[in-house]
PDB file of C-alpha atoms and ligand atoms in Angstrom:
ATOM      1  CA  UNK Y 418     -48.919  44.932 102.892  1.00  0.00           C
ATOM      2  CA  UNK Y 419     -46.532  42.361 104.052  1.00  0.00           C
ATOM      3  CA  UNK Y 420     -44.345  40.480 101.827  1.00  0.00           C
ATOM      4  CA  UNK Y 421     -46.313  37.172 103.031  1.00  0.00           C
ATOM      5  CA  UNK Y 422     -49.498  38.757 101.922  1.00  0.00           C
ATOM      6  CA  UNK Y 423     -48.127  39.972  98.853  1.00  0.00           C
ATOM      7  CA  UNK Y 424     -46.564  36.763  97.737  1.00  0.00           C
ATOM      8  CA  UNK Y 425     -48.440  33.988  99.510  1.00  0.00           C
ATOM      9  CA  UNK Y 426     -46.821  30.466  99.963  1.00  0.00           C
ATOM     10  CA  UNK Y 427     -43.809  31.821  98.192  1.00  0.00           C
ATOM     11  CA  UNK Y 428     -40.281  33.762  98.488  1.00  0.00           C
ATOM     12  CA  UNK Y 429     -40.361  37.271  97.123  1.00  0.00           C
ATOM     13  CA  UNK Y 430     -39.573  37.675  93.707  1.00  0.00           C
ATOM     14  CA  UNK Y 431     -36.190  38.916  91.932  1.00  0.00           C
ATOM     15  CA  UNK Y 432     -37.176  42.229  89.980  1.00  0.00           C
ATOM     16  CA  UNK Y 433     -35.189  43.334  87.420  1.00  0.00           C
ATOM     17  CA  UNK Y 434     -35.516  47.304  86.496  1.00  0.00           C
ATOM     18  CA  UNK Y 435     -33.861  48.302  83.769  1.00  0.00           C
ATOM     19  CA  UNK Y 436     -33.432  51.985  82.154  1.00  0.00           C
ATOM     20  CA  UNK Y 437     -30.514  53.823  79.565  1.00  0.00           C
ATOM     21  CA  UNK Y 438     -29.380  55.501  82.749  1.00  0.00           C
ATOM     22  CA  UNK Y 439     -30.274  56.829  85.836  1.00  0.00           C
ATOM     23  CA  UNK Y 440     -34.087  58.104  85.450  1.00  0.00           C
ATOM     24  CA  UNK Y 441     -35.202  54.459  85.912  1.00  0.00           C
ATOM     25  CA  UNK Y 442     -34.177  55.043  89.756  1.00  0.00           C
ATOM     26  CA  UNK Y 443     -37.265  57.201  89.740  1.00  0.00           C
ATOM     27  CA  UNK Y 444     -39.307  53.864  89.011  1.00  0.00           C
ATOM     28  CA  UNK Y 445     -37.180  51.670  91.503  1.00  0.00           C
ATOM     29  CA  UNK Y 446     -37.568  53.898  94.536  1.00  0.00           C
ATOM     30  CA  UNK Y 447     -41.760  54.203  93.690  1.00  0.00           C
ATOM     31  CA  UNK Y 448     -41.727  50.185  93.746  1.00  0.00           C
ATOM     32  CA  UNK Y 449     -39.424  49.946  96.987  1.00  0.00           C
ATOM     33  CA  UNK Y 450     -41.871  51.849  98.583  1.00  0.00           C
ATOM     34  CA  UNK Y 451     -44.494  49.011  97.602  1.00  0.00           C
ATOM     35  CA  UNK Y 452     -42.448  46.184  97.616  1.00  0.00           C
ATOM     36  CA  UNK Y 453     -39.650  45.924 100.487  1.00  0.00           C
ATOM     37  CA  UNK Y 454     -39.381  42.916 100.563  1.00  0.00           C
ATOM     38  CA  UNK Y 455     -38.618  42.412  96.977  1.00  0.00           C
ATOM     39  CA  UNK Y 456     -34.870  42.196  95.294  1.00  0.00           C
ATOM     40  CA  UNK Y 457     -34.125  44.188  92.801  1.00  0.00           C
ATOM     41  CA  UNK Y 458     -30.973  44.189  89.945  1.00  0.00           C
ATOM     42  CA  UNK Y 459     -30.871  47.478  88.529  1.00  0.00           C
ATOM     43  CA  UNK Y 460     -29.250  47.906  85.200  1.00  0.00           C
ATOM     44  CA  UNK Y 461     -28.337  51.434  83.514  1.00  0.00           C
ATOM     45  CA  UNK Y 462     -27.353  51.091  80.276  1.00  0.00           C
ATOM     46  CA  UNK Y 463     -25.574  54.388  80.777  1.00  0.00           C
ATOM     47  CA  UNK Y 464     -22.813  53.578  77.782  1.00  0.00           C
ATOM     48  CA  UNK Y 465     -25.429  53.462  75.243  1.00  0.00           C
ATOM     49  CA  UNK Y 466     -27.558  56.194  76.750  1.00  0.00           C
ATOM     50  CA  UNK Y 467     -29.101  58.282  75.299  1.00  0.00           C
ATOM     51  CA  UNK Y 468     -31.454  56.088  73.613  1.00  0.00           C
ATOM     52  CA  UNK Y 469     -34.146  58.690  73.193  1.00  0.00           C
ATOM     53  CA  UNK Y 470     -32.369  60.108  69.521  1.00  0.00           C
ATOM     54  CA  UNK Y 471     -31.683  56.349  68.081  1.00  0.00           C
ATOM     55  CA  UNK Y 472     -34.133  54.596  66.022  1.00  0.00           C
ATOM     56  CA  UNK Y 473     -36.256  51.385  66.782  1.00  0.00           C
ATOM     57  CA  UNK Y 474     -33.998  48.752  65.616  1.00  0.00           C
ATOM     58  CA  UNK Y 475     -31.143  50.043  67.901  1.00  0.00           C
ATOM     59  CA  UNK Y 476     -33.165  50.659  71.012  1.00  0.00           C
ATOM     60  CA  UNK Y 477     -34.983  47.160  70.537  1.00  0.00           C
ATOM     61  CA  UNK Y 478     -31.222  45.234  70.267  1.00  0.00           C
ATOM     62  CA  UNK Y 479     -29.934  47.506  73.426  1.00  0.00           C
ATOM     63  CA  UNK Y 480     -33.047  46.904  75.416  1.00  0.00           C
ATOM     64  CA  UNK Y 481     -32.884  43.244  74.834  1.00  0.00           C
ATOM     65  CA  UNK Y 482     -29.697  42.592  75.726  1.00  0.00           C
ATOM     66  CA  UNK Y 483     -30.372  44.744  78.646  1.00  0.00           C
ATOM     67  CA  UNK Y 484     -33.169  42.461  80.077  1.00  0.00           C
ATOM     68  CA  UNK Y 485     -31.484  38.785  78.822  1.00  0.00           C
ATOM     69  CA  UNK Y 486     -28.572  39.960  81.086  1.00  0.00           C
ATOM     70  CA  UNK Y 487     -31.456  40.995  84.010  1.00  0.00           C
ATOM     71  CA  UNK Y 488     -33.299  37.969  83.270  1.00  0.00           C
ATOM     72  CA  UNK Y 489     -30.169  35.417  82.692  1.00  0.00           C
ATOM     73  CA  UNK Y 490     -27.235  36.727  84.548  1.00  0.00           C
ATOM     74  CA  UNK Y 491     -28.997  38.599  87.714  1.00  0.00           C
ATOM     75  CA  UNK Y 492     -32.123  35.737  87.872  1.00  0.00           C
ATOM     76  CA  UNK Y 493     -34.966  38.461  87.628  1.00  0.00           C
ATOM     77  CA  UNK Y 494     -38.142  36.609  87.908  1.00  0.00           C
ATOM     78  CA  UNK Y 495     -40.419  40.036  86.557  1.00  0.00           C
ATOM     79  CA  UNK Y 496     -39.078  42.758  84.843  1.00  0.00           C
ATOM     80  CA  UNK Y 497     -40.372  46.440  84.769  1.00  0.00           C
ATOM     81  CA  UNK Y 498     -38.688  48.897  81.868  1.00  0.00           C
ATOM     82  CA  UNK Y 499     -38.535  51.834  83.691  1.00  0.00           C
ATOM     83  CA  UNK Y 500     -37.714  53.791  80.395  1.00  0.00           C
ATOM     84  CA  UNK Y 501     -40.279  55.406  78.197  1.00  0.00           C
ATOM     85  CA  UNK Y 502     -38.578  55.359  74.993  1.00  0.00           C
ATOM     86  CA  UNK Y 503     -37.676  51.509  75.601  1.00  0.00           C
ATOM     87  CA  UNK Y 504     -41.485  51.019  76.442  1.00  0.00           C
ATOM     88  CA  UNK Y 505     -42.871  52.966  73.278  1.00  0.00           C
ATOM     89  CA  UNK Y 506     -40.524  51.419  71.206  1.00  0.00           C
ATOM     90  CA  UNK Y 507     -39.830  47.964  72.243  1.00  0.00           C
ATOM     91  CA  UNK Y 508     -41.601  46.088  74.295  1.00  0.00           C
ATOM     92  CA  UNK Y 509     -42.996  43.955  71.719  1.00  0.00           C
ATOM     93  CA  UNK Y 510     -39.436  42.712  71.272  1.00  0.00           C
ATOM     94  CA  UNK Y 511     -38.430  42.513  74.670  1.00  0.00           C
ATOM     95  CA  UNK Y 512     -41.641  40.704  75.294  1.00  0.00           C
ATOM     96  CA  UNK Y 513     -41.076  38.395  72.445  1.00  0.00           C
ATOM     97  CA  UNK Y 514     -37.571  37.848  73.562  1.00  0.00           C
ATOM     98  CA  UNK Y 515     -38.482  37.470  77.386  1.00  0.00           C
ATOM     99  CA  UNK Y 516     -39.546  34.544  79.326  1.00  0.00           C
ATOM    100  CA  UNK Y 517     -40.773  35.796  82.413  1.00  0.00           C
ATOM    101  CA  UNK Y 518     -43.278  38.933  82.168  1.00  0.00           C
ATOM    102  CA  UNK Y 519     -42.200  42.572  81.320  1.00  0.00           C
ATOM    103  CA  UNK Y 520     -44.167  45.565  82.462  1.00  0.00           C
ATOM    104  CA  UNK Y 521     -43.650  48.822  80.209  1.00  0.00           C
ATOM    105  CA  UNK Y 522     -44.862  52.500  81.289  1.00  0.00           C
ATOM    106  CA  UNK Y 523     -46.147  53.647  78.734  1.00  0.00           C
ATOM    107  CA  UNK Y 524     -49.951  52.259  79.272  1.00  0.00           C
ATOM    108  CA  UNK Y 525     -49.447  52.728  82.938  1.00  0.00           C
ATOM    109  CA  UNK Y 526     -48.925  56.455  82.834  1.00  0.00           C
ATOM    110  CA  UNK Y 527     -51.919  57.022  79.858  1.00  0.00           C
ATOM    111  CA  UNK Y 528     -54.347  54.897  82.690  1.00  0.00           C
ATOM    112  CA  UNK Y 529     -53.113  57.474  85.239  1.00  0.00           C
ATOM    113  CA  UNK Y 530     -53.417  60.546  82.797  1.00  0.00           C
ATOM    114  CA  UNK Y 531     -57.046  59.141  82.437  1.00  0.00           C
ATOM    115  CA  UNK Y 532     -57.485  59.236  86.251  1.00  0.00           C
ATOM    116  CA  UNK Y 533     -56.281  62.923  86.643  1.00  0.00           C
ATOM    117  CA  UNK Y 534     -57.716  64.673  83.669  1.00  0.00           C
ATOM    118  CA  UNK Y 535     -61.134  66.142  83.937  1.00  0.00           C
ATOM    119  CA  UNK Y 536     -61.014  67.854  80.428  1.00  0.00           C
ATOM    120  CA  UNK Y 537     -59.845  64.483  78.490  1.00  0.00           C
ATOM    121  CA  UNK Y 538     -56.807  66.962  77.149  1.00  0.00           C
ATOM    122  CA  UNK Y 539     -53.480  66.225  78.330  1.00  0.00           C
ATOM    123  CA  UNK Y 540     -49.986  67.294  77.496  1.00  0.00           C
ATOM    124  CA  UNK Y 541     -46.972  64.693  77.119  1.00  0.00           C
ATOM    125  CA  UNK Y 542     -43.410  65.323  77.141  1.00  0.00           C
ATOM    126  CA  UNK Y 543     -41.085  63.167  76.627  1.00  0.00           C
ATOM    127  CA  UNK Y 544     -37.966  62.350  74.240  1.00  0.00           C
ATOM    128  CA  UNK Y 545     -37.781  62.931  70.659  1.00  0.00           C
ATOM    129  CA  UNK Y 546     -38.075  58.724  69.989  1.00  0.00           C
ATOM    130  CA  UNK Y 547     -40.914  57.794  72.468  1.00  0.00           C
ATOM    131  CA  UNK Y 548     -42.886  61.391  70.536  1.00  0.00           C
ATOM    132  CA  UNK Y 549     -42.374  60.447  67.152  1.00  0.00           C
ATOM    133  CA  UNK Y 550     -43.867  56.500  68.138  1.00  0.00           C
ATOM    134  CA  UNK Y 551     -46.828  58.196  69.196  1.00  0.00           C
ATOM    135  CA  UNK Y 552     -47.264  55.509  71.732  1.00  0.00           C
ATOM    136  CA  UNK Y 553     -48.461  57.902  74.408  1.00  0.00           C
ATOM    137  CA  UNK Y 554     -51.077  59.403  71.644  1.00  0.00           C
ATOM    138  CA  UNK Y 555     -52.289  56.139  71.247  1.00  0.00           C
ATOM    139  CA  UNK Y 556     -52.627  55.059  74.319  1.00  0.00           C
ATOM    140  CA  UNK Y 557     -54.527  58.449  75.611  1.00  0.00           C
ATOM    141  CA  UNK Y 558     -56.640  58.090  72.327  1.00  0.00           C
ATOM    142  CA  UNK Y 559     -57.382  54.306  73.357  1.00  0.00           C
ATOM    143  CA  UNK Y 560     -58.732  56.011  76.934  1.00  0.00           C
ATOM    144  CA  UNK Y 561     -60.890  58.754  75.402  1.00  0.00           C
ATOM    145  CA  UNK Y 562     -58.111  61.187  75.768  1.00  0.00           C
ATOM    146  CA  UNK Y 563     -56.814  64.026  73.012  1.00  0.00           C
ATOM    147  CA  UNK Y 564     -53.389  64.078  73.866  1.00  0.00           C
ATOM    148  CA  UNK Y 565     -50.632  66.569  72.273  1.00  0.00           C
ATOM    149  CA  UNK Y 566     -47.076  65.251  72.521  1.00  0.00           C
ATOM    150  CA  UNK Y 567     -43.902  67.199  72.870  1.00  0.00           C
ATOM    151  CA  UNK Y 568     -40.491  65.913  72.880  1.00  0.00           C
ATOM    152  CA  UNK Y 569     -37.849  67.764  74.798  1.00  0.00           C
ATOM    153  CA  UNK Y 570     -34.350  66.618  74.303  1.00  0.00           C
ATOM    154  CA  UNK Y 571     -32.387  68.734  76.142  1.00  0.00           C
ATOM    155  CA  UNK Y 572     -33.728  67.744  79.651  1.00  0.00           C
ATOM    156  CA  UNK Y 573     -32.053  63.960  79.749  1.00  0.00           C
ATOM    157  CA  UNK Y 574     -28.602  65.144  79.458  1.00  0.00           C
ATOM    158  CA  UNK Y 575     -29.377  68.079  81.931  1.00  0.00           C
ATOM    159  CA  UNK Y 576     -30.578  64.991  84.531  1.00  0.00           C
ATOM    160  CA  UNK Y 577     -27.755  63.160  83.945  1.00  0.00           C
ATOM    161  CA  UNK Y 578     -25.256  65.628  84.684  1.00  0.00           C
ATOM    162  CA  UNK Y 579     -26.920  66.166  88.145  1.00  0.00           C
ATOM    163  CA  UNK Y 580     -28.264  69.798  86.852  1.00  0.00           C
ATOM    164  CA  UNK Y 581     -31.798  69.021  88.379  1.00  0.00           C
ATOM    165  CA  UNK Y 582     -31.875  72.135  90.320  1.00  0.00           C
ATOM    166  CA  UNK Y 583     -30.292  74.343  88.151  1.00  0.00           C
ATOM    167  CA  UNK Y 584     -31.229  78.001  86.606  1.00  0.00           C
ATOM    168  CA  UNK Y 585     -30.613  76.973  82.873  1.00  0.00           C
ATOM    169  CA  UNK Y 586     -32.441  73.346  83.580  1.00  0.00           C
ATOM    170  CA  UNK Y 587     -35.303  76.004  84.422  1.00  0.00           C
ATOM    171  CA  UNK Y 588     -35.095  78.169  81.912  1.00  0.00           C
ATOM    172  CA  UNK Y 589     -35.017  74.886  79.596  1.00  0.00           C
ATOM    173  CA  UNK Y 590     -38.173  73.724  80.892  1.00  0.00           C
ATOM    174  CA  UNK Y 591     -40.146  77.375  80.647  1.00  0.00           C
ATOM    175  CA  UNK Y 592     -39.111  77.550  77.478  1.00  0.00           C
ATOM    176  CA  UNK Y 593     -40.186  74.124  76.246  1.00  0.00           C
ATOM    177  CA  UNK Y 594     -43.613  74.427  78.161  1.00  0.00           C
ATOM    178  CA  UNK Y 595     -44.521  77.606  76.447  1.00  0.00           C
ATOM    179  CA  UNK Y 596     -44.150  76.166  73.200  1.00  0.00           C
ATOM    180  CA  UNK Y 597     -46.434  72.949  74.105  1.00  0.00           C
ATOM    181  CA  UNK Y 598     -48.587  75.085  75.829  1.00  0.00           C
ATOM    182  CA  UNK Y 599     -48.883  77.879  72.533  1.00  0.00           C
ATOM    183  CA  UNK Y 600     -49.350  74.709  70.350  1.00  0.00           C
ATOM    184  CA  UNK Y 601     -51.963  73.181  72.658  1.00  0.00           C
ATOM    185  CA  UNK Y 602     -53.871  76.325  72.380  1.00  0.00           C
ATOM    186  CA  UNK Y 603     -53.696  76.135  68.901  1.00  0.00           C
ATOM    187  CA  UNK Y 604     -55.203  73.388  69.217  1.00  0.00           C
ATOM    188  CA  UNK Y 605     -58.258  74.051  70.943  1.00  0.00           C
ATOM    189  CA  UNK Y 606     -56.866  71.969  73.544  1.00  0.00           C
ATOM    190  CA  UNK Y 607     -58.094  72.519  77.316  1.00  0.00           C
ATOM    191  CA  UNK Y 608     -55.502  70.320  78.687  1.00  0.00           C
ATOM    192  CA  UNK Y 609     -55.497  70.058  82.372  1.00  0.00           C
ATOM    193  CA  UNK Y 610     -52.940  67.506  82.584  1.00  0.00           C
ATOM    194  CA  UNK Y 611     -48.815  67.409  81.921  1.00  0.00           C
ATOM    195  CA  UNK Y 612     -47.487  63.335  81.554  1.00  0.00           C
ATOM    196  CA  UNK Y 613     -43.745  62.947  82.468  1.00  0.00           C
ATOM    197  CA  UNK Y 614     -43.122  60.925  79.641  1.00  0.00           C
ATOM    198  CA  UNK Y 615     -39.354  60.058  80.346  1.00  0.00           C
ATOM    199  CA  UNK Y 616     -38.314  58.461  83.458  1.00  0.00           C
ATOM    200  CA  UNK Y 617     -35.916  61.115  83.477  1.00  0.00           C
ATOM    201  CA  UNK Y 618     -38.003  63.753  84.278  1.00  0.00           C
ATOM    202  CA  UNK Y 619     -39.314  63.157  87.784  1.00  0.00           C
ATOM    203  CA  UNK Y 620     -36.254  64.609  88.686  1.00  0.00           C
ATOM    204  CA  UNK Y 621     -37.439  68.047  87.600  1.00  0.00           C
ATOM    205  CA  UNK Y 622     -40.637  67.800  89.100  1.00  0.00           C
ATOM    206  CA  UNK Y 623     -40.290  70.830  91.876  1.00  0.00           C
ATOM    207  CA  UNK Y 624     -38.631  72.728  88.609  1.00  0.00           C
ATOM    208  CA  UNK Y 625     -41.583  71.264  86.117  1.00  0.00           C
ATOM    209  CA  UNK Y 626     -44.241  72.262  88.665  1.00  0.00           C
ATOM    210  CA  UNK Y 627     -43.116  75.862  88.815  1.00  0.00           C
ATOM    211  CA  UNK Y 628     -43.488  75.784  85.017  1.00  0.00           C
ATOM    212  CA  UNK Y 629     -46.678  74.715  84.569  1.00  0.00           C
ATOM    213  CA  UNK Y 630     -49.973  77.016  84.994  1.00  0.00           C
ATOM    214  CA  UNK Y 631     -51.886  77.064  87.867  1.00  0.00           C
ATOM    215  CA  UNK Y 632     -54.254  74.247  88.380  1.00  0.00           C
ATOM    216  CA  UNK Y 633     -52.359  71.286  85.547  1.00  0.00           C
ATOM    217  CA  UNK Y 634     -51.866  68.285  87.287  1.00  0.00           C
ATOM    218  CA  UNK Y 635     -48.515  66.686  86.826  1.00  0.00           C
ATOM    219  CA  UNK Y 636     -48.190  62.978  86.438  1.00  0.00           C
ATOM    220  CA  UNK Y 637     -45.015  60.921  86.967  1.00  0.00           C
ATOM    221  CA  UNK Y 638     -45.185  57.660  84.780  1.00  0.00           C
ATOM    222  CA  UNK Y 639     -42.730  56.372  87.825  1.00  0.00           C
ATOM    223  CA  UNK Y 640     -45.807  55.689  90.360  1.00  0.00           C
ATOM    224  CA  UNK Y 641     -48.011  54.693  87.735  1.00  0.00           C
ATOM    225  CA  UNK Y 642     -45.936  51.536  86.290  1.00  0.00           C
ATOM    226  CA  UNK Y 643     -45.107  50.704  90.512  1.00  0.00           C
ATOM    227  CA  UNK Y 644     -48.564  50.596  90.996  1.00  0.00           C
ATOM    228  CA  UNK Y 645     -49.134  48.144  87.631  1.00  0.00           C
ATOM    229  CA  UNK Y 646     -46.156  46.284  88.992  1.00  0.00           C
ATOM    230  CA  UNK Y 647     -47.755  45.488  92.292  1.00  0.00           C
ATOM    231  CA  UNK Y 648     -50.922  44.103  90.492  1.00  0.00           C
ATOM    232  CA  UNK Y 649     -49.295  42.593  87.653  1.00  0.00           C
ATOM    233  CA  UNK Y 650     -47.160  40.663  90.193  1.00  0.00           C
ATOM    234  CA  UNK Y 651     -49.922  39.091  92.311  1.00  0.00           C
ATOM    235  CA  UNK Y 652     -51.194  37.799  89.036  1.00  0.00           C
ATOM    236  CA  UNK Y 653     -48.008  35.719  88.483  1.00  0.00           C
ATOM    237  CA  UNK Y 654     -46.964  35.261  91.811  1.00  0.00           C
ATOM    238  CA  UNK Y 655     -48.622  31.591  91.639  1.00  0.00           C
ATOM    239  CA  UNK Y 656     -45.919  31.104  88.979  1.00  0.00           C
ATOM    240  CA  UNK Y 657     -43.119  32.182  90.206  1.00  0.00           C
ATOM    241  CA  UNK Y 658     -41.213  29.355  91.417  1.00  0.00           C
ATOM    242  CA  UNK Y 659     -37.212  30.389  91.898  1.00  0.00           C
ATOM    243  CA  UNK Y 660     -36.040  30.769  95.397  1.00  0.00           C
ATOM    244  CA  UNK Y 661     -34.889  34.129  96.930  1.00  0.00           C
ATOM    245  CA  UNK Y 662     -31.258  33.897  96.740  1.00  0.00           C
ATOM    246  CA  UNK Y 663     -29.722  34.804 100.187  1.00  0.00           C
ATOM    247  CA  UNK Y 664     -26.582  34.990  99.379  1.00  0.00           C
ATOM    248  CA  UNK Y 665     -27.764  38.456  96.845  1.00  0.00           C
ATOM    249  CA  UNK Y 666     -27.741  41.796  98.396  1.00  0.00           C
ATOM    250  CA  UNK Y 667     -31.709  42.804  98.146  1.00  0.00           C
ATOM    251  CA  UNK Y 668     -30.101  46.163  95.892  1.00  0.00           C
ATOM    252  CA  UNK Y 669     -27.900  45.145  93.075  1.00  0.00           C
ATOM    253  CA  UNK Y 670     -26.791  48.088  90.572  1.00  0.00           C
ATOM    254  CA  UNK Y 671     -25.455  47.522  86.994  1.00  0.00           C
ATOM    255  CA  UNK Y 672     -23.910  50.465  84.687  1.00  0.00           C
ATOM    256  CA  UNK Y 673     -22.439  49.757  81.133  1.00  0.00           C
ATOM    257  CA  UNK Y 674     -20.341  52.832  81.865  1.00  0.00           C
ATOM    258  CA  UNK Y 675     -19.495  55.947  84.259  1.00  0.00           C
ATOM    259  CA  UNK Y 676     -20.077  53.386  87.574  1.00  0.00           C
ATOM    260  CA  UNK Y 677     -18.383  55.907  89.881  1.00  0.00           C
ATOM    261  CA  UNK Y 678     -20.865  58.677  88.405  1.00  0.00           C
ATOM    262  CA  UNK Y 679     -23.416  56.532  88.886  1.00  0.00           C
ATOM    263  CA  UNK Y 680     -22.633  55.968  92.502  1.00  0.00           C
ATOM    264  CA  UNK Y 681     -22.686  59.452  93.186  1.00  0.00           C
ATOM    265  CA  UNK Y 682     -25.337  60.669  91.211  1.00  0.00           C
ATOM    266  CA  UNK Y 683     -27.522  57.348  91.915  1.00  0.00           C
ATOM    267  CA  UNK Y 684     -27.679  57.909  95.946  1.00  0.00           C
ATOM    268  CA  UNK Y 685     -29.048  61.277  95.328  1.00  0.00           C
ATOM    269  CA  UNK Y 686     -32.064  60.338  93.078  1.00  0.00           C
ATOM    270  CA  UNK Y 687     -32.386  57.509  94.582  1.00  0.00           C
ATOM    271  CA  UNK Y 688     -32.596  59.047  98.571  1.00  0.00           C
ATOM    272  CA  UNK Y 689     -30.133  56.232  99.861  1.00  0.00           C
ATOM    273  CA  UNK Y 690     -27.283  54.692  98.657  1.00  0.00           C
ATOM    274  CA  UNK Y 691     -26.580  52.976  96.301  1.00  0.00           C
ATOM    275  CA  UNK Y 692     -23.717  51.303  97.447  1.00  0.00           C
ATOM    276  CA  UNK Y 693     -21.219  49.567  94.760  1.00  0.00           C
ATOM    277  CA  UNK Y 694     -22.455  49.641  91.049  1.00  0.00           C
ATOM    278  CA  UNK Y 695     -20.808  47.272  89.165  1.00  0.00           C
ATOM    279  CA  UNK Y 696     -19.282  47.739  85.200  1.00  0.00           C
ATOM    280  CA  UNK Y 697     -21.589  45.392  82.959  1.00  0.00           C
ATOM    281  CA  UNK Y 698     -19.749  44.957  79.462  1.00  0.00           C
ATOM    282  CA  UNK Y 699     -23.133  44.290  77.069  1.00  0.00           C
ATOM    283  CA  UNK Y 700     -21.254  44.788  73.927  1.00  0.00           C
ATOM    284  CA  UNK Y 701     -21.434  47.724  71.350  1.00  0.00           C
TER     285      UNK Y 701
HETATM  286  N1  DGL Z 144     -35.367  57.479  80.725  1.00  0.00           N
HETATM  287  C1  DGL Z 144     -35.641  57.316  79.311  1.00  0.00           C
HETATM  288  C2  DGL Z 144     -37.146  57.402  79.073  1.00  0.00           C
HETATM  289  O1  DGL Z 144     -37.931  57.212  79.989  1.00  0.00           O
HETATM  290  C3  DGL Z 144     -34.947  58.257  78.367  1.00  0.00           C
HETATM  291  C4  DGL Z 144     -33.499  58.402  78.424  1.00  0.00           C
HETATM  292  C5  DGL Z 144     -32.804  58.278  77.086  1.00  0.00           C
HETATM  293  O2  DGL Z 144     -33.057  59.045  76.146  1.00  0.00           O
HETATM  294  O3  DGL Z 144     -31.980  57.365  77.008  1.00  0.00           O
HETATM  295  O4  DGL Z 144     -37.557  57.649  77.967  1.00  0.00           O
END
């Protein structure tokens, strides 16, 4: 679809993605596929990362200030939080906080759960924060699904170190699987289906799909909130009013730390470059 089509009678929109670090690429290269005509700020909040072992309160203030500086300093117009455990934990506040709309994954990924799963059992991972909400439990259960949630801390700091291909990444993985797999049995679970509950963990898929018996669908929460974002944003396009800004690169990358690891590390997830990421300073 062109960008005329998708926006009629206006300029594409500014989208602002925003993640702890870099697994939120994973949702910004699904929604450049469906919107190239878009621009996008990308912000990492890779100093205060990870947010998956901090409680509500702190992942609320971080994610907030995260999006006012999207929304405020880089224009976005929309803004998708292409981070589970900022999703399951805060999106009531960043909504409340947020004047233009925010799209979360968590409800996005439970719809496409609810597309794959022929048994109505799936399997979640994600980290030990976005677990103990329970968001994705709810969510399934609000779909007719019985789903058993696993969190799996080690895997974010394996992504971010680039270790996405790695033996021990794999042995990580088997190891965790097993264990949600031996519980789910316990159960009486037939799950059929394994959520990526961390935007993190697309970048283990080849890895996680070794893992996984034969025949369980895997579902990336990244392709699931594009595809949300994409509808969601021809509902509002009427209302979005602000001009494209020319003079803005269409790619704009943020990190609150570790910007020439970011570069690096950010090209390869992201399958082109990322070009230069510039230091945000968002406070402590
Ligand atoms: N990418 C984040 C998510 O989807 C997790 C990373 C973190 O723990 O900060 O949950």
């Amino acid at each position: 679809m062109s960008s005329a089509e998708q926006f009629p009678g206006i300029a594409p929109p500014t989208i602002g993605v925003f993640d702890s670090g870099f697994g939120g690429l994973t949702v910004l290269r699904a929604l450049l596929r469906r919107l190239p005509q878009a621009q996008f700020a990308f912000l990492g909040d890779t100093a205060r990362l990870p947010y998956g072992s901090k409680s509500r309160r702190t992942i609320a203030r971080y994610a907030v200030e995260s999006v006012q500086f999207l929304i405020r300093e880089q224009g976005a117009q929309f803004v998708v939080i292409a981070c589970n455990t900022a999703s399951a934990l805060a999106l009531d506040a960043i909504q409340a906080a947020s004047p233009v709309p925010v799209l979360g994954v968590i409800e996005p990924g439970a719809s496409a759960a609810q597309a794959a799963s022929r048994t109505g059992d799936v399997l979640v991972i994600a980290t030990d924060a976005t677990v103990k909400s329970h968001a994705y439990a709810a969510a399934c259960q609000a779909r007719g699904l019985r789903a058993l949630e696993k969190a799996c801390p080690l895997l974010v700091p394996l992504v971010e170190e680039g270790w996405t291909d790695h033996p021990v990444t794999a042995e990580v993985i088997r190891i965790y699987l097993a264990e949600l797999i031996a519980d789910a049995t316990a159960h009486g679970l037939h799950a059929d289906t394994l959520v990526l509950g961390c935007t993190h963990y697309p970048l283990l898929r080849p890895l996680i799909e070794r893992a996984v018996p034969t025949g369980m669908k895997v579902i990336d929460s990244a392709d699931a909130a594009a595809d949300a974002a994409v509808h969601l944003l021809a509902a509002h396009a009427p209302s979005i009013s602000q001009p494209v800004r020319p003079d803005q690169p269409p790619l704009r990358f943020f990190a609150t730390d570790s910007v020439d690891k970011f570069e690096r590390l950010g090209s390869r997830f992201l399958d082109r470059s990322v070009g230069k990421v510039e230091l945000v300073d968002l406070g402590g």
